[in-house]
Each structure stands twice: as structure tokens, then as C-alpha cells.
Short mmCIF file of C-alpha atoms in Angstrom, two decimals:
data_model
loop_
_atom_site.label_atom_id
_atom_site.label_comp_id
_atom_site.label_asym_id
_atom_site.label_seq_id
_atom_site.Cartn_x
_atom_site.Cartn_y
_atom_site.Cartn_z
CA MET A 4 -0.10 -0.02 0.04
CA THR A 5 1.53 3.32 -0.83
CA LEU A 6 0.89 6.79 0.83
CA LEU A 7 -2.00 8.10 -1.14
CA ASP A 8 -3.81 5.00 -2.22
CA GLY A 9 -7.50 5.65 -2.82
CA LYS A 10 -7.04 9.53 -3.00
CA VAL A 11 -7.93 11.78 -5.70
CA ALA A 12 -5.83 14.74 -6.57
CA LEU A 13 -6.38 17.93 -8.84
CA VAL A 14 -3.20 19.60 -9.87
CA ALA A 15 -3.69 22.85 -11.40
CA GLY A 16 -0.87 24.06 -13.70
CA ALA A 17 0.33 20.48 -14.44
CA SER A 18 1.15 20.75 -18.06
CA ARG A 19 4.90 21.00 -17.35
CA GLY A 20 7.62 21.80 -14.95
CA ILE A 21 6.78 21.63 -11.15
CA GLY A 22 3.06 20.73 -11.73
CA ALA A 23 3.85 18.01 -13.96
CA ALA A 24 6.43 16.61 -11.40
CA VAL A 25 3.92 16.94 -8.43
CA ALA A 26 1.18 15.29 -10.73
CA ALA A 27 3.76 12.24 -11.51
CA ALA A 28 4.77 12.08 -7.67
CA LEU A 29 1.04 11.86 -6.40
CA ALA A 30 0.36 9.40 -8.92
CA SER A 31 3.40 7.39 -7.85
CA ALA A 32 2.11 7.58 -4.40
CA GLY A 33 -1.10 5.91 -5.30
CA ALA A 34 -3.50 8.89 -6.18
CA ALA A 35 -5.71 9.27 -9.14
CA VAL A 36 -4.66 12.61 -10.57
CA ALA A 37 -6.44 15.30 -12.75
CA VAL A 38 -3.79 17.04 -14.72
CA ALA A 39 -5.29 20.29 -15.01
CA ALA A 40 -4.09 23.29 -17.18
CA ARG A 41 -4.81 25.45 -20.46
CA THR A 42 -2.07 23.72 -22.59
CA GLU A 43 -3.81 20.82 -24.68
CA THR A 44 -1.64 21.50 -27.75
CA ALA A 45 2.17 21.86 -28.13
CA GLY A 46 3.27 25.34 -28.45
CA ARG A 47 6.23 27.62 -28.03
CA VAL A 48 6.92 26.03 -24.52
CA PRO A 49 6.94 22.22 -24.43
CA GLY A 50 4.29 20.26 -22.45
CA THR A 51 0.75 19.66 -22.52
CA ILE A 52 -1.71 18.00 -20.13
CA HIS A 53 -2.22 15.13 -22.41
CA ASP A 54 1.64 14.47 -22.51
CA VAL A 55 1.79 14.40 -18.67
CA ALA A 56 -1.35 12.42 -18.32
CA GLU A 57 -0.29 9.79 -20.79
CA SER A 58 3.09 9.60 -18.99
CA ILE A 59 1.30 8.63 -15.65
CA THR A 60 -0.95 6.05 -17.30
CA ALA A 61 2.02 4.45 -19.06
CA SER A 62 3.88 4.20 -15.77
CA GLY A 63 0.72 2.23 -14.36
CA GLY A 64 -0.90 5.25 -12.58
CA ALA A 65 -4.47 6.81 -13.11
CA ALA A 66 -4.91 10.29 -14.82
CA LEU A 67 -7.10 12.36 -16.49
CA ALA A 68 -6.20 15.44 -18.70
CA VAL A 69 -8.34 18.33 -17.73
CA ALA A 70 -8.51 21.58 -19.58
CA CYS A 71 -8.67 24.41 -17.23
CA ASP A 72 -8.15 28.07 -17.32
CA ILE A 73 -7.78 29.11 -13.83
CA THR A 74 -8.82 32.57 -14.24
CA ASP A 75 -12.14 31.59 -15.43
CA GLU A 76 -14.51 30.61 -12.66
CA GLN A 77 -16.67 28.49 -14.95
CA SER A 78 -13.48 26.84 -16.36
CA VAL A 79 -12.43 25.84 -12.82
CA ALA A 80 -15.93 24.63 -11.74
CA SER A 81 -15.97 22.52 -14.91
CA ALA A 82 -12.48 21.07 -14.10
CA PHE A 83 -13.65 19.95 -10.79
CA ASP A 84 -16.74 18.44 -12.22
CA ALA A 85 -14.99 16.35 -14.69
CA THR A 86 -12.61 15.14 -12.10
CA ILE A 87 -15.36 14.02 -9.66
CA GLY A 88 -17.16 12.51 -12.66
CA GLU A 89 -14.08 10.29 -13.62
CA PHE A 90 -12.84 9.63 -10.06
CA GLY A 91 -15.77 10.04 -7.62
CA GLY A 92 -14.42 12.93 -5.52
CA VAL A 93 -11.41 15.17 -4.71
CA ASP A 94 -9.25 14.90 -1.77
CA ILE A 95 -6.04 16.81 -2.59
CA VAL A 96 -5.96 20.03 -4.55
CA VAL A 97 -2.55 21.58 -5.77
CA ALA A 98 -2.77 25.30 -7.03
CA ASN A 99 0.53 25.43 -8.91
CA ALA A 100 -0.34 27.72 -12.13
CA GLY A 101 1.40 30.69 -12.34
CA VAL A 102 3.06 33.34 -14.56
CA LEU A 103 6.43 34.98 -14.05
CA TRP A 104 7.54 38.54 -14.45
CA LEU A 105 10.74 39.76 -12.73
CA GLY A 106 11.13 43.09 -13.85
CA PRO A 107 11.47 46.14 -11.53
CA VAL A 108 8.25 47.90 -10.54
CA GLU A 109 9.12 51.13 -12.67
CA SER A 110 9.48 49.32 -15.92
CA THR A 111 6.69 46.93 -15.35
CA PRO A 112 3.78 47.38 -17.87
CA LEU A 113 0.35 47.28 -16.31
CA LYS A 114 -0.86 44.37 -18.27
CA ARG A 115 2.16 42.35 -16.84
CA TRP A 116 1.47 43.31 -13.20
CA GLN A 117 -2.21 42.54 -13.81
CA LEU A 118 -1.60 39.41 -15.51
CA CYS A 119 0.56 38.13 -12.30
CA LEU A 120 -2.18 39.11 -10.07
CA ASP A 121 -4.78 37.51 -12.31
CA VAL A 122 -3.14 34.00 -12.65
CA ASN A 123 -0.97 33.77 -9.46
CA LEU A 124 -3.38 35.22 -6.85
CA THR A 125 -6.88 35.40 -8.41
CA GLY A 126 -6.44 31.91 -10.03
CA THR A 127 -5.13 30.37 -6.81
CA PHE A 128 -8.20 32.10 -5.25
CA LEU A 129 -10.56 30.57 -7.68
CA VAL A 130 -9.23 26.94 -7.52
CA THR A 131 -9.14 27.03 -3.72
CA LYS A 132 -12.73 28.55 -3.59
CA ALA A 133 -13.97 25.64 -5.77
CA ALA A 134 -12.03 23.03 -3.87
CA ILE A 135 -13.27 23.79 -0.61
CA PRO A 136 -16.89 22.28 -0.97
CA HIS A 137 -15.72 19.23 -2.35
CA LEU A 138 -12.98 18.63 0.29
CA ARG A 139 -15.62 19.09 2.84
CA ALA A 140 -17.71 16.55 1.05
CA GLN A 141 -14.80 14.09 1.30
CA GLY A 142 -14.59 14.63 5.11
CA GLY A 143 -11.36 16.48 4.84
CA GLY A 144 -8.26 16.52 2.80
CA SER A 145 -5.15 18.81 1.72
CA LEU A 146 -4.82 22.25 -0.04
CA ILE A 147 -1.44 23.05 -1.39
CA ALA A 148 -0.55 26.42 -3.07
CA VAL A 149 3.05 26.54 -4.84
CA THR A 150 4.60 29.80 -4.02
CA THR A 151 8.25 30.95 -4.11
CA SER A 152 11.39 31.42 -1.55
CA GLY A 153 11.69 34.79 -3.41
CA VAL A 154 8.86 36.39 -1.10
CA GLY A 155 11.35 36.51 1.65
CA MET A 156 14.26 37.97 -0.58
CA ILE A 157 13.56 41.80 0.30
CA ASP A 158 17.04 42.78 -0.44
CA ARG A 159 16.45 41.65 -4.02
CA GLY A 160 14.03 44.44 -5.02
CA ALA A 161 10.38 44.21 -5.78
CA ASN A 162 8.39 42.63 -8.58
CA ALA A 163 4.95 41.44 -9.50
CA TYR A 164 5.68 37.83 -9.29
CA TRP A 165 6.93 38.08 -5.65
CA VAL A 166 4.11 40.23 -4.56
CA SER A 167 1.46 37.92 -5.90
CA LYS A 168 2.89 34.92 -4.39
CA ALA A 169 3.34 36.71 -1.09
CA ALA A 170 -0.45 37.45 -1.19
CA VAL A 171 -0.94 33.72 -1.87
CA GLU A 172 0.84 32.80 1.31
CA ARG A 173 -1.23 35.15 3.28
CA LEU A 174 -4.31 33.74 1.82
CA TYR A 175 -3.37 30.11 2.70
CA LEU A 176 -2.07 31.06 6.34
CA GLY A 177 -5.48 32.37 7.15
CA LEU A 178 -7.31 29.35 5.37
CA ALA A 179 -5.63 26.84 7.52
CA HIS A 180 -7.22 28.56 10.74
CA ASP A 181 -10.65 28.59 8.83
CA LEU A 182 -10.60 25.09 7.66
CA ARG A 183 -9.26 23.44 10.55
CA ASP A 184 -12.64 22.21 11.87
CA ASP A 185 -13.24 20.73 8.27
CA ASP A 186 -10.12 18.66 8.84
CA VAL A 187 -8.37 20.25 5.97
CA ALA A 188 -4.60 20.90 5.86
CA VAL A 189 -3.61 24.00 4.13
CA ASN A 190 -0.23 24.82 3.29
CA CYS A 191 2.42 26.51 0.94
CA LEU A 192 5.24 24.81 -0.55
CA SER A 193 8.09 26.38 -2.71
CA PRO A 194 11.41 25.22 -4.04
CA ALA A 195 14.44 25.73 -1.75
CA ARG A 196 16.42 26.59 -4.82
CA VAL A 197 15.50 27.40 -8.37
CA VAL A 198 13.73 25.02 -10.47
CA LEU A 199 14.74 25.61 -14.23
CA THR A 200 11.33 24.85 -15.50
CA GLU A 201 10.33 25.31 -19.30
CA GLY A 202 8.36 28.17 -18.27
CA TRP A 203 11.38 29.95 -16.18
CA GLN A 204 13.83 29.53 -18.96
CA ALA A 205 11.33 30.71 -21.77
CA ALA A 206 10.85 33.89 -19.91
CA GLY A 207 14.66 34.29 -19.80
CA GLY A 208 15.59 33.04 -16.39
CA GLY A 209 18.34 30.51 -15.45
CA GLN A 210 20.73 30.38 -18.37
CA GLU A 211 23.89 30.89 -16.13
CA MET A 212 22.49 29.61 -13.10
CA PRO A 213 25.23 27.99 -10.87
CA PRO A 214 24.47 24.27 -10.30
CA GLU A 215 24.65 24.73 -6.65
CA MET A 216 21.54 26.92 -6.97
CA VAL A 217 19.43 24.60 -9.02
CA GLU A 218 16.85 22.17 -7.65
CA ALA A 219 15.13 19.44 -9.66
CA PRO A 220 11.48 19.65 -10.10
CA GLU A 221 11.17 15.96 -8.67
CA THR A 222 12.25 17.31 -5.32
CA MET A 223 9.11 19.49 -5.35
CA GLY A 224 7.01 16.33 -6.25
CA ARG A 225 8.38 14.38 -3.21
CA ALA A 226 7.61 17.14 -0.87
CA ALA A 227 4.17 17.90 -2.20
CA THR A 228 3.38 14.03 -1.59
CA ILE A 229 4.33 14.63 1.99
CA LEU A 230 1.93 17.60 2.35
CA ALA A 231 -0.84 15.90 0.25
CA ALA A 232 -1.03 13.25 3.06
CA GLN A 233 -1.57 15.73 5.69
CA ARG A 234 -4.88 16.43 7.43
CA ALA A 235 -5.58 19.21 10.02
CA ASP A 236 -4.11 17.31 13.02
CA GLY A 237 -0.65 17.10 11.02
CA ILE A 238 1.22 19.68 9.22
CA THR A 239 -1.10 22.85 8.31
CA GLY A 240 -0.78 26.52 8.38
CA THR A 241 2.79 26.21 7.13
CA ILE A 242 5.13 27.70 4.49
CA GLN A 243 7.50 24.87 3.53
CA ARG A 244 10.51 24.79 1.38
CA SER A 245 10.94 21.48 -0.50
CA GLU A 246 14.42 20.32 0.74
CA ASP A 247 13.79 21.49 4.41
CA LEU A 248 10.64 19.56 4.52
CA LEU A 249 12.39 16.49 3.12
CA ALA A 250 15.25 16.71 5.42
CA THR A 251 13.02 16.60 8.44
CA LEU A 252 11.91 13.08 7.40
CA ARG A 253 15.43 11.66 7.06
#
């Protein structure tokens, strides 16, 4: 028996990078996984929901590719409906979808600022809002938001990405209190170091990143599996760094 046998997970933003690694890790731990994102066909950046779902099923896991735009409330609701229709419920929800903009505030176009808030913050809000009734119906579960260690790097300047992720952390810290009586664990998870995802590299980051500053996306997958198994009497109301969390279990 594996850690998440019989559980159902929905991973938003799972067509590539950290989301794909988390989806694969949850499936390896026994969960049936809804692989949710907008990307259904290959484009400029590699990865689709169908690629990830097919990889999971080829490895013996259970997966469903679900088209989902997390900035659209009806699209999010439909993703949950499809997941429940296929697997019978939802126990674990990972809000991973995000967009990157690391430019200084004075040269940030309004549309880039708004995009970061719309996707990273409002998208997480919509996924989380939709998840809560389903987790209650299951008698509890786990909510995980993927954030960034950059939130605490106040010596590095300000940018839209870090601001949006900081707001997500505040949202989830408060939700942990609100959902404790529903037996829902609520946690944030970020890489301890930089993950050179396809999206990160397409945005121009990480070309000359020293190896010691780089973390494999699979590390985030293993850490997410630990948080996915939590309920309100376990780890909840925390902001975890992937490698630090894994180190506590050695």
C-alpha cells in the first residue's frame, strides 16, 4: 500500500515543470490525478496536459487530462466536475499554475502586473474556492499552493511575481485556521532553490545559474506528496521549503 492509495488529486498548472512533477509524484504515491491546465496542444513552450497524463498512465498510474483556465471561474468549476465525474471525488488540490515577471516595478507594464495578479493570486483563489466544498464533502483533505522562496528576498527589489505569491501565502495561512474544523490541511510549498522549468527558461531566467543554486522539479514532487497526505491534525498552516521539509523526515 502506498501513501495516497484511494485518494484523488487535482493539480492546476500541471502541463509542465513543477506541476507535472507534482502530478507524477502524487500518482506514484497512489493517487488518481487530474492533470489540469490550459495547454492542450504543443506550443512555444514544451508540455501539454495530455503528455503528462499519458506519461502517468504509461507508468501504471491513473490520470485524467482536464482543460482548465484558472482565471475563469466556470472553467475551474468544470475541471472539478470532470474530475469528480471520473474519479468520484477530490481529496487533494494543488494550486500551481503561475506566470513569471521579475522586472523592476518602474518598468513593469500594467498588463504584466495585472497578469501576475490574475493568474498567480486570483487563479489560486478561484481554484481554492471551488475546492473547499468538495474537500468538505470528502470529510477533509489537503490544499497546497505552490509559492516561491523569493517572497522573503527583500534585499532583491520588488516585482509583480513575488508580490502575487506573497499574497497567496497570506491567503493560505488564514485558510488553515478557517478550515481546521473541516479537517483540511492548508500549506504553501516552494522550492528551496531555483527550478529551471520550461516556463522559467522561456521567460529568460536561469541561463547561467550555478548548479548549486538549482533544484530538480522532482524534489518538489516528493515534498508535495508529504503535504498531500496531511490533515488538520498534521502539518497545516505552514510555508514549507521543499528540501527543508524532506530533510525533516530523514
